[in-house]
């Protein structure tokens, strides 16, 4: 260790207040409620119950009503078996006209080899609801099947969705040429794949007859006709391009075919978007209509129509019946209507309207919007059910519907959304299980090793309920490291474990048990089982540290809210968890914040390193302070590392002048409104969101995206902070900026890309300057403490935003030069910073303990 004074590391207490964490509703709360039907009370329309006392047991009434949405394990097994039966019947050609599923061969006979090459235009219709997408796809062949699509989305006007077929196909041809006009490509000999996601009788790779419209489309003169021919005719009428329609597929097939290789053969495609469907590779000899003995063919299950023969009867709720009656195709696509994104918002609306009319929600009042079809969209449901959304956001969404939102309504509405989503996810899983058992059976394999490609907005926007790893906010991984500090240097082995969201926000006991399980797993993998190693715990949340191995958690930040931890000694909680796990010995000797770890690890190489800085998911800093200045700790000489917890700077309003309405929106939607003000203007968890709010505002002013609000841009966290890095990268042409945004489904004009770039620059520049101002204050404080004319100091820095953003680090340095001209500051990027540093702190602690024993 270079510095003896670092041997006592007791960060100062932070000035944060203790507040209980918020606990988002979890669907499993409902498992304990007994089965009952709808609450039968006198329903009075409109607002006539206003003034009546709010029912004290409203949450019970809501849960009782939602009981209808519960599908038992036995029912799921019945669905699986019944769907499998229908699939086999349809394959064998025995299905009746009103048959449950259609099992349509798609004429796709093999999954991609990865060697395919060339440029293709793709037109997607029916995959994403009321919009149409055109893509330019370049298949790179060798080097692993990389696709770099550029795309543009066009909103289909309602009158086109319900008008004459010719108008729809003319609209498609028009969109195609508008898209192609903007590309520097020739006009001749383009090959087009038509992704048409409705039930079709395919009779060849480029011949496909529409059986019936679904998902809100109902254009006349198309059912019973070849859609490829209709598209060809329209392209010809339009006349601008010579395009050959070479293949027609549906979105499930497209999803399956587009799956990256390397995870085993991908032979199932599953889509949950506006509607839902799946496809898989079936042995051709099992498909009666094909009359083919060899090979395989991709079969589109068309499971959306499962249940049209009545097998879902007992599972259908009164709301499902109401939704079906009001739909464009009553009696059809019953399974789809319980799962597809087009219907989930509508189901939630019907339930909320019912509960309001029963006097259980919204003070017994409805609103015109709540009573209008289509006023609640999938995006709203996804957002409201998302526990990250925060009560304020849900409140705002409900108010937008003109509802009178009471204190308990927000949580109850979240229950409703969770119930509808959970049922959809469970039904979808049962159907997938049927497809997988079919595959297993037809391949005669005991164990099936196969990849399932998933696609569609319901998956993308709502991965949590679907049991899939979603993007989620950062900071939910943790690492276990084995660090060997020897004379030759520091050697590190590590493994990353994830903390699932339900654990980060569940009970404290569950969280710490999970951490210990992972440490034990790591020990076993490293062949260290049974050894009692000294453990340093890097714990990067605000703590009042009372000793090297004693730290009281003041409050959770960065998306954590595990219960019964705030106010507790974190080391005790960890030791208790170790105790619960028998036959494990771990010796927790130190608790270290990541800033401190980063400073220590850089300090191992540079003795002038007296500041630690993190700019990743969150932001924070620490520095070496004179002990005499630290009131909370006795002693007058020497130094002590102080964890500043600077993310909370400004929570007293001192940043007021700098705060914009966009900061306020991001703050309101966060799980800790009013807290971590400085952090929310600087760190990776928030910058993308600030940009998104600005883009929404500029769109509403009509300055951006032709004034068209897209659903995607209204989705939280869709604009990642890493996009700022990509967009601001100097090596990127404006054209590539457009490509990034088009990938996000944003309809761009040429000026838009420039404006988005400027927004990103403004947001990241402000973040870097604020961070620089913080650093300047710290180094000036050190200089003044020591009474120096000039201070030379090094800063250890870690965090993905600081390291990967193209300009962040240089802007921080420039700001520090400007604001603290008498300090010569060197920034050292730490490699594996905080882990190595924590090990060093631990090593020092062990040495001190040994000395005490001697
Ligand atoms: P943590 O701070 O949780 O230890 P990191 O230092 O890896 O983890 O920071 C994660 C944060 O970095 C995320 O919030 C993410 O938004 C941001 N991030 C990820 N990639 C980039 C990038 N290329 N440019 C800027 N920020 C990024």
PDB file of C-alpha atoms and ligand atoms in Angstrom, residues 474-475 614-618 684-685 721-722 725 799-801 804-805, ligand 1:
ATOM      1  CA  UNK A 474     -28.586  -0.699 -15.556  1.00  0.00           C
ATOM      2  CA  UNK A 475     -26.919  -1.456 -12.281  1.00  0.00           C
ATOM      3  CA  UNK A 614     -17.818   7.137 -10.990  1.00  0.00           C
ATOM      4  CA  UNK A 615     -19.999   8.048 -13.953  1.00  0.00           C
ATOM      5  CA  UNK A 616     -21.949   4.942 -14.912  1.00  0.00           C
ATOM      6  CA  UNK A 617     -25.523   4.025 -14.042  1.00  0.00           C
ATOM      7  CA  UNK A 618     -25.250   6.615 -11.284  1.00  0.00           C
ATOM      8  CA  UNK A 684     -26.205   6.901 -17.689  1.00  0.00           C
ATOM      9  CA  UNK A 685     -29.505   5.838 -16.183  1.00  0.00           C
ATOM     10  CA  UNK A 721     -27.745   6.550 -23.195  1.00  0.00           C
ATOM     11  CA  UNK A 722     -25.442   4.580 -25.452  1.00  0.00           C
ATOM     12  CA  UNK A 725     -22.394   8.019 -27.626  1.00  0.00           C
ATOM     13  CA  UNK A 799     -18.102   4.011 -15.283  1.00  0.00           C
ATOM     14  CA  UNK A 800     -19.239   3.170 -18.778  1.00  0.00           C
ATOM     15  CA  UNK A 801     -20.597   6.615 -19.634  1.00  0.00           C
ATOM     16  CA  UNK A 804     -17.341   5.155 -23.760  1.00  0.00           C
ATOM     17  CA  UNK A 805     -18.889   8.514 -24.557  1.00  0.00           C
TER      18      UNK A 805
HETATM   19  P1  LIG B   1     -22.539   0.639 -13.048  1.00  0.00           P
HETATM   20  O1  LIG B   1     -22.439   2.112 -12.922  1.00  0.00           O
HETATM   21  O2  LIG B   1     -23.921   0.122 -12.782  1.00  0.00           O
HETATM   22  O3  LIG B   1     -21.502  -0.092 -12.267  1.00  0.00           O
HETATM   23  P2  LIG B   1     -21.580   0.906 -15.766  1.00  0.00           P
HETATM   24  O4  LIG B   1     -20.401   1.695 -15.349  1.00  0.00           O
HETATM   25  O5  LIG B   1     -21.335  -0.158 -16.770  1.00  0.00           O
HETATM   26  O6  LIG B   1     -22.303   0.211 -14.553  1.00  0.00           O
HETATM   27  O7  LIG B   1     -22.655   1.928 -16.332  1.00  0.00           O
HETATM   28  C1  LIG B   1     -23.841   1.510 -16.921  1.00  0.00           C
HETATM   29  C2  LIG B   1     -24.477   2.708 -17.598  1.00  0.00           C
HETATM   30  O8  LIG B   1     -23.704   3.100 -18.707  1.00  0.00           O
HETATM   31  C3  LIG B   1     -25.862   2.423 -18.126  1.00  0.00           C
HETATM   32  O9  LIG B   1     -26.768   3.260 -17.452  1.00  0.00           O
HETATM   33  C4  LIG B   1     -25.838   2.810 -19.585  1.00  0.00           C
HETATM   34  O10 LIG B   1     -26.855   3.724 -19.869  1.00  0.00           O
HETATM   35  C5  LIG B   1     -24.526   3.512 -19.777  1.00  0.00           C
HETATM   36  N1  LIG B   1     -23.906   3.108 -21.038  1.00  0.00           N
HETATM   37  C6  LIG B   1     -23.793   1.865 -21.558  1.00  0.00           C
HETATM   38  N2  LIG B   1     -23.154   1.906 -22.749  1.00  0.00           N
HETATM   39  C7  LIG B   1     -22.852   3.209 -22.981  1.00  0.00           C
HETATM   40  C8  LIG B   1     -22.194   3.909 -24.036  1.00  0.00           C
HETATM   41  N3  LIG B   1     -21.735   3.272 -25.107  1.00  0.00           N
HETATM   42  N4  LIG B   1     -22.083   5.239 -23.933  1.00  0.00           N
HETATM   43  C9  LIG B   1     -22.566   5.900 -22.855  1.00  0.00           C
HETATM   44  N5  LIG B   1     -23.194   5.293 -21.838  1.00  0.00           N
HETATM   45  C10 LIG B   1     -23.339   3.968 -21.889  1.00  0.00           C
END
